[in-house]
Tab-separated table of C-alpha atoms in Angstrom:
chain	number	residue	atom	x	y	z
A	1	MET	CA	40.797	-76.188	130.051
A	2	LYS	CA	43.363	-75.772	132.963
A	3	ILE	CA	42.720	-73.384	135.450
A	4	ILE	CA	45.953	-71.185	136.143
A	5	ILE	CA	46.666	-68.313	138.708
A	6	ILE	CA	49.046	-65.631	137.190
A	7	THR	CA	50.172	-62.097	137.684
A	8	ILE	CA	50.219	-59.958	134.648
A	9	LEU	CA	53.136	-57.091	135.137
A	10	VAL	CA	52.485	-54.086	132.608
A	11	LEU	CA	56.122	-53.124	131.769
A	12	GLY	CA	55.284	-50.489	129.166
A	13	PHE	CA	52.099	-48.524	128.415
A	14	CYS	CA	51.029	-45.877	126.086
A	15	GLN	CA	51.394	-42.401	126.623
A	16	PHE	CA	47.812	-41.205	125.798
A	17	VAL	CA	46.083	-43.600	128.443
A	18	TYR	CA	46.055	-42.158	132.109
A	19	PRO	CA	45.454	-44.360	135.312
A	20	GLN	CA	41.632	-44.125	135.867
A	21	ASN	CA	39.735	-44.469	138.986
A	22	SER	CA	37.435	-47.519	139.565
A	23	PHE	CA	34.115	-47.569	141.738
A	24	PHE	CA	30.949	-49.618	142.101
A	25	LYS	CA	27.921	-47.013	142.810
A	26	THR	CA	24.049	-47.453	142.778
A	27	TYR	CA	21.828	-44.378	142.176
A	28	LYS	CA	18.970	-44.950	144.595
A	29	ARG	CA	15.561	-42.972	143.614
A	30	PRO	CA	12.071	-43.107	143.790
A	31	SER	CA	11.603	-43.397	140.467
A	32	GLN	CA	12.538	-46.562	138.393
A	33	GLU	CA	15.521	-46.557	136.070
A	34	ARG	CA	17.208	-49.222	134.006
A	35	ALA	CA	20.539	-49.079	131.852
A	36	PHE	CA	21.140	-50.792	128.948
A	37	SER	CA	24.230	-49.771	127.344
A	38	SER	CA	27.134	-47.391	127.341
A	39	VAL	CA	30.289	-45.928	125.946
A	40	GLN	CA	33.533	-44.324	127.592
A	41	MET	CA	34.358	-40.940	126.163
A	42	ALA	CA	37.926	-39.543	125.684
A	43	ASP	CA	38.459	-37.792	129.341
A	44	GLY	CA	37.442	-41.151	130.910
A	45	SER	CA	33.718	-40.262	131.558
A	46	PHE	CA	30.997	-42.552	130.582
A	47	ILE	CA	27.562	-42.250	128.705
A	48	ILE	CA	25.047	-44.473	129.897
A	49	THR	CA	21.644	-44.887	128.392
A	50	GLY	CA	18.144	-46.823	129.568
A	51	GLU	CA	14.960	-45.780	130.515
A	52	MET	CA	13.058	-44.046	133.264
A	53	LEU	CA	9.585	-44.911	134.612
A	54	THR	CA	8.931	-41.474	136.951
A	55	SER	CA	5.900	-43.432	138.782
A	56	GLY	CA	7.778	-47.044	139.506
A	57	TYR	CA	6.924	-49.926	137.889
A	58	PHE	CA	3.419	-48.922	136.219
A	59	GLY	CA	4.746	-45.854	135.139
A	60	VAL	CA	5.213	-44.618	131.537
A	61	ALA	CA	8.672	-45.465	130.261
A	62	GLN	CA	10.876	-42.289	129.083
A	63	GLY	CA	14.093	-42.606	127.394
A	64	TYR	CA	17.285	-41.733	129.570
A	65	ILE	CA	20.631	-40.686	129.032
A	66	ALA	CA	23.145	-39.996	131.768
A	67	LYS	CA	26.866	-38.896	132.060
A	68	VAL	CA	28.867	-40.436	134.357
A	69	SER	CA	32.248	-39.005	135.472
A	70	SER	CA	35.397	-40.855	135.782
A	71	THR	CA	34.752	-40.969	139.517
A	72	GLY	CA	31.074	-42.603	139.003
A	73	GLU	CA	29.416	-39.414	139.656
A	74	ILE	CA	26.089	-38.358	137.672
A	75	VAL	CA	27.196	-35.004	136.388
A	76	ASN	CA	24.484	-34.665	133.448
A	77	GLU	CA	21.273	-36.414	132.683
A	78	LEU	CA	18.592	-35.941	129.917
A	79	LEU	CA	15.258	-37.382	130.072
A	80	PHE	CA	12.952	-37.363	127.047
A	81	ASN	CA	9.254	-36.856	126.379
A	82	ASN	CA	7.810	-40.558	126.123
A	83	THR	CA	6.302	-39.232	123.142
A	84	ASP	CA	9.572	-38.912	121.618
A	85	VAL	CA	11.512	-41.942	122.966
A	86	SER	CA	10.171	-44.823	125.049
A	87	HIS	CA	13.527	-46.209	126.107
A	88	PHE	CA	17.428	-46.038	124.455
A	89	ASP	CA	18.494	-49.442	124.407
A	90	GLN	CA	21.645	-48.752	122.552
A	91	ILE	CA	24.685	-46.260	122.296
A	92	ILE	CA	27.910	-46.373	119.941
A	93	ASN	CA	30.781	-43.952	119.351
A	94	HIS	CA	29.431	-42.527	116.066
A	95	GLN	CA	30.946	-39.095	114.970
A	96	GLN	CA	28.617	-37.506	112.413
A	97	TYR	CA	27.359	-34.206	111.843
A	98	ASN	CA	29.145	-32.815	115.044
A	99	ALA	CA	27.673	-35.319	117.098
A	100	ASP	CA	29.942	-37.726	119.420
A	101	PHE	CA	28.033	-40.655	120.305
A	102	LEU	CA	24.694	-42.135	118.301
A	103	CYS	CA	21.678	-43.183	120.935
A	104	ILE	CA	19.457	-46.002	119.542
A	105	GLY	CA	15.959	-46.566	120.975
A	106	ALA	CA	12.376	-46.809	120.298
A	107	ASN	CA	8.780	-44.951	120.563
A	108	ASP	CA	6.194	-47.597	121.139
A	109	SER	CA	2.595	-47.434	122.263
A	110	ILE	CA	0.484	-50.824	122.877
A	111	ALA	CA	-2.813	-49.424	123.825
A	112	GLY	CA	-5.418	-51.612	121.912
A	113	ASN	CA	-5.587	-51.686	118.195
A	114	ASP	CA	-3.328	-48.519	118.248
A	115	THR	CA	-0.078	-50.634	118.712
A	116	TYR	CA	2.804	-49.083	116.979
A	117	GLY	CA	6.567	-48.949	117.028
A	118	ARG	CA	9.257	-46.712	115.532
A	119	ILE	CA	12.971	-46.712	115.546
A	120	VAL	CA	14.632	-43.574	117.251
A	121	PHE	CA	17.963	-42.360	116.655
A	122	TYR	CA	19.419	-39.659	118.577
A	123	GLY	CA	23.017	-37.902	117.604
A	124	LEU	CA	24.285	-36.099	120.592
A	125	ASP	CA	27.398	-34.460	121.740
A	126	GLN	CA	28.941	-34.349	125.109
A	127	ASN	CA	26.864	-31.558	126.367
A	128	PHE	CA	23.812	-33.685	125.144
A	129	ASP	CA	22.914	-31.293	122.402
A	130	THR	CA	20.922	-32.892	119.918
A	131	LYS	CA	22.947	-32.680	116.582
A	132	TYR	CA	20.596	-34.873	114.394
A	133	HIS	CA	17.365	-37.583	115.293
A	134	LYS	CA	15.945	-39.920	112.947
A	135	LYS	CA	12.526	-41.924	113.269
A	136	PHE	CA	11.384	-44.521	111.282
A	137	SER	CA	7.953	-46.457	111.845
A	138	PHE	CA	7.581	-49.866	111.746
A	139	SER	CA	4.416	-51.415	111.941
A	140	ARG	CA	0.610	-50.002	113.539
A	141	VAL	CA	0.295	-53.539	114.984
A	142	LYS	CA	4.061	-54.215	115.795
A	143	TYR	CA	6.245	-52.537	118.468
A	144	LEU	CA	9.991	-52.857	118.451
A	145	SER	CA	12.691	-53.488	121.025
A	146	PRO	CA	16.182	-52.564	119.500
A	147	TRP	CA	18.695	-55.447	120.834
A	148	GLN	CA	21.873	-55.488	119.200
A	149	CYS	CA	23.709	-53.371	116.579
A	150	PHE	CA	26.985	-52.845	115.177
A	151	ILE	CA	28.224	-50.631	112.277
A	152	ALA	CA	30.323	-52.520	109.289
A	153	ASN	CA	32.761	-50.377	107.059
A	154	ASP	CA	31.894	-47.362	108.724
A	155	SER	CA	28.604	-46.738	107.221
A	156	ILE	CA	26.461	-49.778	107.636
A	157	LEU	CA	24.816	-50.089	110.565
A	158	TYR	CA	23.028	-53.194	111.374
A	159	LEU	CA	20.422	-53.130	113.792
A	160	ALA	CA	18.625	-56.341	115.469
A	161	ASN	CA	15.231	-55.657	117.014
A	162	ASP	CA	12.762	-58.291	118.704
A	163	TYR	CA	9.024	-57.259	117.820
A	164	TYR	CA	5.954	-58.120	119.329
A	165	ILE	CA	2.599	-58.745	117.617
A	166	ASN	CA	-0.572	-60.345	119.153
A	167	ASN	CA	1.508	-61.101	122.586
A	168	THR	CA	4.178	-63.284	120.124
A	169	LYS	CA	7.915	-62.270	119.558
A	170	GLY	CA	9.283	-62.152	116.147
A	171	LEU	CA	12.620	-61.174	114.651
A	172	ASN	CA	13.473	-58.208	112.777
A	173	ILE	CA	17.138	-57.215	111.513
A	174	ILE	CA	17.548	-53.518	109.440
A	175	LYS	CA	20.244	-52.636	107.334
A	176	TYR	CA	20.475	-49.067	107.191
A	177	HIS	CA	22.921	-46.965	104.943
A	178	MET	CA	24.429	-43.771	106.919
A	179	PRO	CA	23.521	-41.335	107.215
A	180	PHE	CA	19.965	-43.031	107.106
A	181	ASP	CA	19.414	-42.125	103.288
A	182	SER	CA	18.199	-45.505	102.695
A	183	LEU	CA	17.460	-49.197	104.440
A	184	SER	CA	16.468	-52.823	103.767
A	185	SER	CA	15.301	-55.437	106.287
A	186	TYR	CA	14.645	-59.094	106.940
A	187	SER	CA	11.748	-60.194	109.285
A	188	SER	CA	10.737	-63.598	110.455
A	189	GLU	CA	7.830	-64.279	112.481
A	190	ILE	CA	9.081	-67.995	113.258
A	191	PHE	CA	11.990	-67.178	115.350
A	192	THR	CA	11.187	-65.773	119.215
A	193	MET	CA	14.285	-63.417	119.282
A	194	VAL	CA	17.838	-62.749	118.488
A	195	GLN	CA	20.357	-63.512	120.992
A	196	ASP	CA	23.254	-61.806	119.110
A	197	MET	CA	25.197	-61.564	115.749
A	198	ILE	CA	28.255	-61.371	114.097
A	199	TYR	CA	29.335	-59.992	110.662
A	200	LYS	CA	31.813	-62.250	108.827
A	201	GLN	CA	33.174	-59.399	106.351
A	202	GLN	CA	35.644	-62.158	104.680
A	203	LYS	CA	32.347	-63.970	103.534
A	204	HIS	CA	30.047	-60.919	103.300
A	205	GLN	CA	27.443	-62.747	105.192
A	206	LEU	CA	25.474	-61.740	108.764
A	207	ASP	CA	25.076	-64.912	111.475
A	208	LEU	CA	22.125	-64.548	113.672
A	209	TYR	CA	22.090	-66.524	116.565
A	210	VAL	CA	18.388	-66.876	117.561
A	211	TYR	CA	16.885	-68.168	121.063
A	212	SER	CA	14.500	-70.444	121.508
A	213	ASN	CA	14.933	-72.565	118.713
A	214	LEU	CA	18.738	-72.473	119.081
A	215	SER	CA	19.418	-71.637	115.251
A	216	ILE	CA	21.938	-69.551	113.330
A	217	VAL	CA	20.429	-67.999	110.567
A	218	THR	CA	22.616	-66.941	107.944
A	219	LEU	CA	21.899	-63.671	105.680
A	220	ASP	CA	23.877	-62.042	103.109
A	221	GLU	CA	25.138	-58.609	103.516
A	222	ASN	CA	22.019	-57.343	101.699
A	223	LEU	CA	19.677	-59.280	104.197
A	224	GLU	CA	18.865	-61.910	101.627
A	225	TYR	CA	18.348	-65.187	103.295
A	226	ILE	CA	20.721	-67.938	102.744
A	227	SER	CA	20.184	-70.924	105.155
A	228	SER	CA	19.662	-72.007	108.954
A	229	GLU	CA	21.156	-74.325	111.160
A	230	LYS	CA	21.079	-75.601	114.616
A	231	TYR	CA	23.695	-74.555	117.023
A	232	SER	CA	24.986	-76.132	120.301
A	233	GLU	CA	22.378	-76.464	123.074
A	234	LYS	CA	25.577	-75.664	125.981
A	235	PHE	CA	24.263	-72.130	125.483
A	236	PRO	CA	20.437	-71.774	126.584
A	237	SER	CA	20.132	-68.238	127.118
A	238	ASN	CA	22.204	-65.119	127.891
A	239	PHE	CA	25.069	-65.435	125.721
A	240	THR	CA	27.164	-62.713	123.745
A	241	ILE	CA	29.252	-62.954	120.628
A	242	THR	CA	32.757	-60.970	120.785
A	243	PRO	CA	35.224	-60.570	118.076
A	244	LEU	CA	38.680	-61.943	118.648
A	245	GLY	CA	40.621	-60.473	115.676
A	246	ASP	CA	39.791	-60.682	112.161
A	247	THR	CA	39.450	-64.503	111.877
A	248	ASN	CA	37.984	-65.694	115.638
A	249	PHE	CA	35.119	-64.927	117.780
A	250	LEU	CA	33.829	-66.027	121.240
A	251	LEU	CA	30.567	-67.375	122.578
A	252	SER	CA	30.327	-66.880	125.759
A	253	GLY	CA	27.527	-66.952	128.704
A	254	THR	CA	25.338	-69.209	130.396
A	255	ALA	CA	26.131	-72.690	129.520
A	256	PHE	CA	25.449	-76.216	130.194
A	257	ASN	CA	28.380	-78.613	129.956
A	258	LEU	CA	27.388	-82.219	129.272
A	259	PRO	CA	26.834	-84.409	131.129
A	260	SER	CA	26.848	-82.074	133.896
A	261	SER	CA	23.773	-80.403	134.097
A	262	ASN	CA	25.257	-77.820	136.488
A	263	GLN	CA	24.830	-74.328	135.068
A	264	GLN	CA	28.139	-72.522	134.413
A	265	LEU	CA	30.010	-69.677	132.493
A	266	GLY	CA	30.727	-71.045	129.473
A	267	CYS	CA	33.167	-69.696	126.545
A	268	ILE	CA	33.971	-70.994	123.289
A	269	ARG	CA	36.499	-69.727	120.622
A	270	TYR	CA	35.401	-70.397	116.899
A	271	ASN	CA	36.868	-69.731	113.554
A	272	LEU	CA	35.183	-68.064	110.937
A	273	ASP	CA	33.893	-71.410	109.787
A	274	ASP	CA	32.087	-71.817	113.289
A	275	ILE	CA	34.379	-74.595	114.337
A	276	SER	CA	35.365	-74.731	118.195
A	277	VAL	CA	39.401	-74.174	118.957
A	278	ASP	CA	39.389	-73.876	122.094
A	279	SER	CA	36.689	-73.546	125.177
A	280	LEU	CA	36.208	-73.008	128.910
A	281	PHE	CA	33.421	-74.368	131.397
A	282	TYR	CA	34.034	-73.064	134.767
A	283	THR	CA	31.761	-72.116	137.875
A	284	PRO	CA	29.730	-74.987	138.497
A	285	SER	CA	26.627	-74.283	140.382
A	286	ALA	CA	24.732	-77.292	141.984
A	287	ASP	CA	21.791	-74.780	142.828
A	288	THR	CA	21.899	-74.010	138.913
A	289	ASN	CA	21.693	-70.022	139.839
A	290	PHE	CA	24.685	-68.632	137.900
A	291	TYR	CA	23.836	-66.729	134.965
A	292	GLY	CA	25.700	-64.564	132.298
A	293	GLY	CA	24.960	-60.931	132.013
A	294	SER	CA	21.847	-59.855	129.942
A	295	LYS	CA	22.947	-58.383	126.679
A	296	LYS	CA	26.546	-57.959	126.269
A	297	ASN	CA	28.543	-59.938	128.807
A	298	THR	CA	32.249	-60.340	127.497
A	299	ALA	CA	34.591	-57.252	126.886
A	300	ILE	CA	38.148	-57.665	125.433
A	301	SER	CA	40.364	-55.034	126.926
A	302	GLY	CA	44.184	-55.570	125.739
A	303	ASN	CA	44.983	-59.059	126.451
A	304	ASN	CA	42.244	-59.259	129.221
A	305	ILE	CA	39.110	-60.665	128.333
A	306	PHE	CA	36.298	-59.899	130.985
A	307	ILE	CA	32.954	-61.727	131.407
A	308	THR	CA	30.450	-60.504	133.962
A	309	GLY	CA	27.479	-62.720	135.318
A	310	ILE	CA	25.175	-63.009	138.178
A	311	TYR	CA	25.595	-65.260	141.057
A	312	ASN	CA	22.594	-66.568	143.312
A	313	VAL	CA	19.552	-65.365	141.185
A	314	HIS	CA	16.421	-67.324	140.157
A	315	ALA	CA	15.083	-66.698	136.657
A	316	ILE	CA	11.259	-67.262	137.324
A	317	PRO	CA	10.668	-63.851	139.330
A	318	PHE	CA	13.630	-62.030	138.282
A	319	PRO	CA	14.672	-59.174	138.676
A	320	TYR	CA	12.274	-59.483	141.819
A	321	ASN	CA	14.180	-62.030	143.805
A	322	TYR	CA	14.157	-61.617	147.724
A	323	ASN	CA	17.461	-62.885	148.115
A	324	SER	CA	21.000	-61.194	147.656
A	325	SER	CA	22.637	-61.786	144.564
A	326	TRP	CA	26.340	-60.697	143.106
A	327	VAL	CA	27.751	-59.348	140.025
A	328	THR	CA	30.521	-61.380	139.039
A	329	ILE	CA	33.592	-60.465	137.029
A	330	THR	CA	36.072	-63.353	135.686
A	331	LYS	CA	38.972	-62.337	134.251
A	332	LEU	CA	40.746	-64.686	131.305
A	333	ASP	CA	43.585	-64.407	129.334
A	334	ILE	CA	43.342	-64.441	125.587
A	335	GLU	CA	43.988	-68.518	125.833
A	336	LEU	CA	40.588	-68.954	128.125
A	337	ASN	CA	42.753	-69.349	131.002
A	338	VAL	CA	41.155	-68.386	134.013
A	339	ILE	CA	42.781	-65.693	136.170
A	340	ASN	CA	40.417	-64.600	138.605
A	341	THR	CA	37.069	-64.102	139.622
A	342	TYR	CA	35.580	-61.523	142.253
A	343	PHE	CA	31.859	-61.104	143.581
A	344	TYR	CA	30.249	-57.773	143.908
A	345	GLY	CA	27.265	-56.711	145.896
A	346	GLY	CA	25.213	-59.222	148.036
A	347	ASP	CA	22.843	-56.307	149.583
A	348	ALA	CA	20.535	-56.542	146.588
A	349	GLN	CA	19.215	-58.309	143.347
A	350	TYR	CA	21.479	-57.270	140.299
A	351	CYS	CA	21.154	-57.642	136.657
A	352	PRO	CA	24.237	-56.509	134.612
A	353	PHE	CA	23.169	-55.506	131.181
A	354	SER	CA	26.224	-54.459	129.604
A	355	ILE	CA	30.085	-54.308	129.660
A	356	ILE	CA	32.742	-52.295	127.525
A	357	PRO	CA	36.393	-52.546	127.561
A	358	THR	CA	37.927	-49.131	129.073
A	359	SER	CA	41.329	-47.809	127.819
A	360	ASP	CA	43.052	-48.579	131.097
A	361	GLY	CA	42.759	-52.172	130.438
A	362	GLY	CA	40.054	-52.837	132.774
A	363	CYS	CA	36.245	-53.075	132.431
A	364	PHE	CA	32.682	-50.819	132.898
A	365	VAL	CA	29.320	-52.627	134.230
A	366	THR	CA	26.143	-50.994	133.943
A	367	GLY	CA	22.717	-52.271	134.710
A	368	TYR	CA	19.983	-52.341	137.489
A	369	SER	CA	19.192	-53.634	140.880
A	370	TYR	CA	16.409	-54.586	142.694
A	371	ASP	CA	16.664	-53.495	146.621
A	372	TYR	CA	14.233	-56.118	147.962
A	373	ILE	CA	15.020	-54.834	151.715
A	374	ASN	CA	13.696	-51.659	150.960
A	375	ASN	CA	11.533	-51.950	148.717
A	376	LEU	CA	9.710	-55.160	149.747
A	377	PRO	CA	7.580	-53.301	152.562
A	378	ASN	CA	6.102	-50.659	149.548
A	379	ASN	CA	5.682	-53.361	147.214
A	380	ASN	CA	6.563	-51.031	144.429
A	381	TYR	CA	8.667	-53.131	142.611
A	382	GLU	CA	11.103	-49.906	141.843
A	383	LEU	CA	14.424	-50.353	140.029
A	384	ASP	CA	17.619	-48.552	140.171
A	385	ILE	CA	20.637	-47.737	137.843
A	386	PHE	CA	24.206	-49.488	138.969
A	387	VAL	CA	27.644	-48.942	137.780
A	388	LEU	CA	30.876	-50.718	138.278
A	389	LYS	CA	34.405	-49.513	137.078
A	390	VAL	CA	37.010	-52.363	137.711
A	391	ASN	CA	40.839	-51.920	136.952
A	392	SER	CA	42.729	-54.443	134.820
A	393	ASP	CA	42.971	-56.724	137.683
A	394	GLY	CA	39.349	-56.768	138.122
A	395	LEU	CA	39.276	-55.017	141.295
A	396	VAL	CA	37.749	-51.671	142.584
A	397	THR	CA	40.421	-49.889	144.703
A	398	GLU	CA	39.539	-47.513	147.039
A	399	ILE	CA	41.179	-43.928	146.774
A	400	GLY	CA	43.456	-43.236	149.312
A	401	ASP	CA	46.471	-44.437	151.071
A	402	SER	CA	45.141	-47.925	152.039
A	403	LEU	CA	44.274	-48.838	148.383
A	404	ALA	CA	41.887	-51.298	150.042
A	405	ALA	CA	40.151	-53.785	147.266
A	406	ILE	CA	36.396	-53.721	146.737
A	407	GLY	CA	35.084	-57.106	145.515
A	408	HIS	CA	35.275	-60.583	147.228
A	409	ASN	CA	37.296	-63.371	146.851
A	410	THR	CA	34.635	-65.676	148.369
A	411	ILE	CA	30.852	-65.435	149.075
A	412	ILE	CA	28.950	-66.966	151.812
A	413	TYR	CA	25.256	-67.972	151.473
A	414	PRO	CA	22.934	-68.775	152.404
A	415	ASN	CA	22.928	-66.195	155.545
A	416	PRO	CA	21.312	-66.584	157.495
A	417	GLY	CA	21.257	-70.643	157.206
A	418	ILE	CA	20.353	-73.688	158.686
A	419	ASP	CA	21.836	-77.011	157.921
A	420	TYR	CA	24.557	-75.746	155.536
A	421	LEU	CA	26.431	-73.009	154.045
A	422	ILE	CA	28.111	-72.467	150.460
A	423	LEU	CA	31.332	-70.780	149.434
A	424	GLN	CA	31.921	-69.747	146.201
A	425	SER	CA	35.269	-68.426	145.453
A	426	GLY	CA	37.757	-67.465	142.566
A	427	PRO	CA	40.681	-69.278	141.447
A	428	GLN	CA	42.688	-66.663	142.824
A	429	ILE	CA	42.560	-68.211	146.159
A	430	THR	CA	42.928	-72.024	145.533
A	431	GLY	CA	44.368	-73.259	148.867
A	432	ALA	CA	43.209	-70.903	151.293
A	433	GLU	CA	41.717	-71.919	154.858
A	434	PHE	CA	38.081	-71.279	155.969
A	435	TYR	CA	37.495	-70.759	159.955
A	436	MET	CA	34.587	-70.437	161.593
A	437	PHE	CA	34.300	-69.470	165.374
A	438	ASP	CA	31.946	-69.365	168.082
A	439	ILE	CA	31.110	-66.182	169.807
A	440	GLN	CA	34.005	-66.581	172.439
A	441	GLY	CA	36.357	-67.039	169.573
A	442	LYS	CA	36.888	-71.401	169.674
A	443	PRO	CA	37.381	-72.356	166.555
A	444	VAL	CA	34.340	-74.657	165.492
A	445	LEU	CA	35.040	-75.361	161.795
A	446	LYS	CA	38.144	-75.344	159.507
A	447	ARG	CA	38.002	-76.288	155.842
A	448	LYS	CA	40.514	-75.830	152.918
A	449	ILE	CA	39.316	-74.234	149.844
A	450	ASN	CA	40.397	-76.684	147.020
A	451	ASN	CA	37.156	-76.038	144.538
A	452	SER	CA	35.377	-72.899	143.145
A	453	GLN	CA	32.628	-74.135	145.359
A	454	LEU	CA	32.361	-75.615	148.561
A	455	ASN	CA	29.518	-76.961	150.854
A	456	VAL	CA	30.051	-76.939	154.706
A	457	ASN	CA	27.627	-78.754	157.040
A	458	THR	CA	26.491	-76.799	159.407
A	459	ALA	CA	23.878	-79.427	161.196
A	460	GLY	CA	26.173	-79.915	164.251
A	461	LEU	CA	26.073	-75.852	165.258
A	462	ALA	CA	23.787	-74.625	167.885
A	463	PRO	CA	21.646	-71.547	166.169
A	464	GLY	CA	23.444	-68.248	166.559
A	465	THR	CA	26.108	-65.975	165.148
A	466	TYR	CA	29.642	-67.180	163.952
A	467	PRO	CA	32.437	-65.037	162.928
A	468	TYR	CA	34.736	-66.601	160.171
A	469	GLN	CA	37.769	-65.671	158.577
A	470	ILE	CA	39.271	-66.907	155.403
A	471	VAL	CA	43.242	-66.974	155.437
A	472	PHE	CA	45.478	-66.968	152.256
A	473	LYS	CA	49.200	-67.167	152.305
A	474	ASN	CA	49.114	-66.363	155.894
A	475	THR	CA	46.879	-63.148	155.373
A	476	VAL	CA	43.234	-62.845	156.400
A	477	ILE	CA	41.757	-61.608	153.106
A	478	GLU	CA	37.650	-62.099	154.047
A	479	SER	CA	36.105	-62.024	156.947
A	480	GLY	CA	32.491	-61.524	158.439
A	481	LYS	CA	29.492	-63.604	160.399
A	482	TRP	CA	27.147	-66.162	159.655
A	483	VAL	CA	24.276	-66.554	161.100
A	484	LYS	CA	22.613	-69.914	161.942
A	485	LYS	CA	18.875	-69.817	162.471
């Protein structure tokens, strides 16, 4: 798949779509919060759902819902009693009984032999008034974690859950006939967890992509088992299924493209017979520290495909890494050509958990972050929710006359470093020049950026602080300081 740089000029617009703001914000609090899912409202605001632990990592989890304005401010929030809702994992636009959206979560307890799980549904309006709620008990010795859901034919809700029994994960799919008047389910203790699922209406079947044994489990629309087969090992974890029209779908996320062992961003287009018709493998990482977003990492917004991920993260202690990471947003066209990649953050450890398209052709990402710099002295492992709204170019722009872009074309790490540094960049600046200077302003290094990753040997430099610039088309697009220890 060739990588090209293109500029998209939007010549027409719908009269009902208005310009929207963009922003990148973290809501820092002493309590611990995580966001798992989001929807956009007609007024441009966003509803996010997740959980709050009021006393930090070891606190009691409570379901949490917040409304974020079109400028990124929290304007309303609702915290549920832990005996009603432990966490909200999904939110979908669904109008029923005067509700504007449906929140899906769980109420669970894991205290000894009294372990139990309940699926919880709350229909709320935009003022967070409850219009209806339902609870379905699952089992006294099992508790559930809703993972993915979708509504088929406007009245059938399929909900994929992980469940836990005796410290072992299992798979559970539940079919609800809205408004919850009957249900059927499928469970298996053989498979550890469902990564994602797709409903193929033409075939009246549901395909479950199951981790960790890398299987596609096919059920009919009534959740009767049909078959199971292995899928490509290119996607070991963190992948998403996204419908692309009625006859194709995308499988995207963390990937290995053999024979290279480098961890990459992968995106494969399949038809409904699971035959690959196009593919892209991008952003190789020699340090194998690139991962796709956790739950939903891909959004299709008009003719744009946005894929989010995390750069510079280590899986074992995640999310409690004591190093900087970046939220990445890579924009593709429908033919899977990479247009640009931008990097956000670098001041904490980030986990993007959900991405949705927005009505202005951009996307909205939410998740949580770990501020290792401020949390490390207290050892309280406290997490905070972040939100990232970008425009159709994949950028955040400041409000005001300058319209300065927020989002790095290139990131440099490790910083501080010793014998080397790495420049990771998007294809939009291929051919740019990297300059490094000593403290007196004398050039000490010059490199051309021709690849997405450039390793620079700094062993010959003395310890100290080195200003740098990245110049593209005679314009300084990035600048900063790199420290050699």
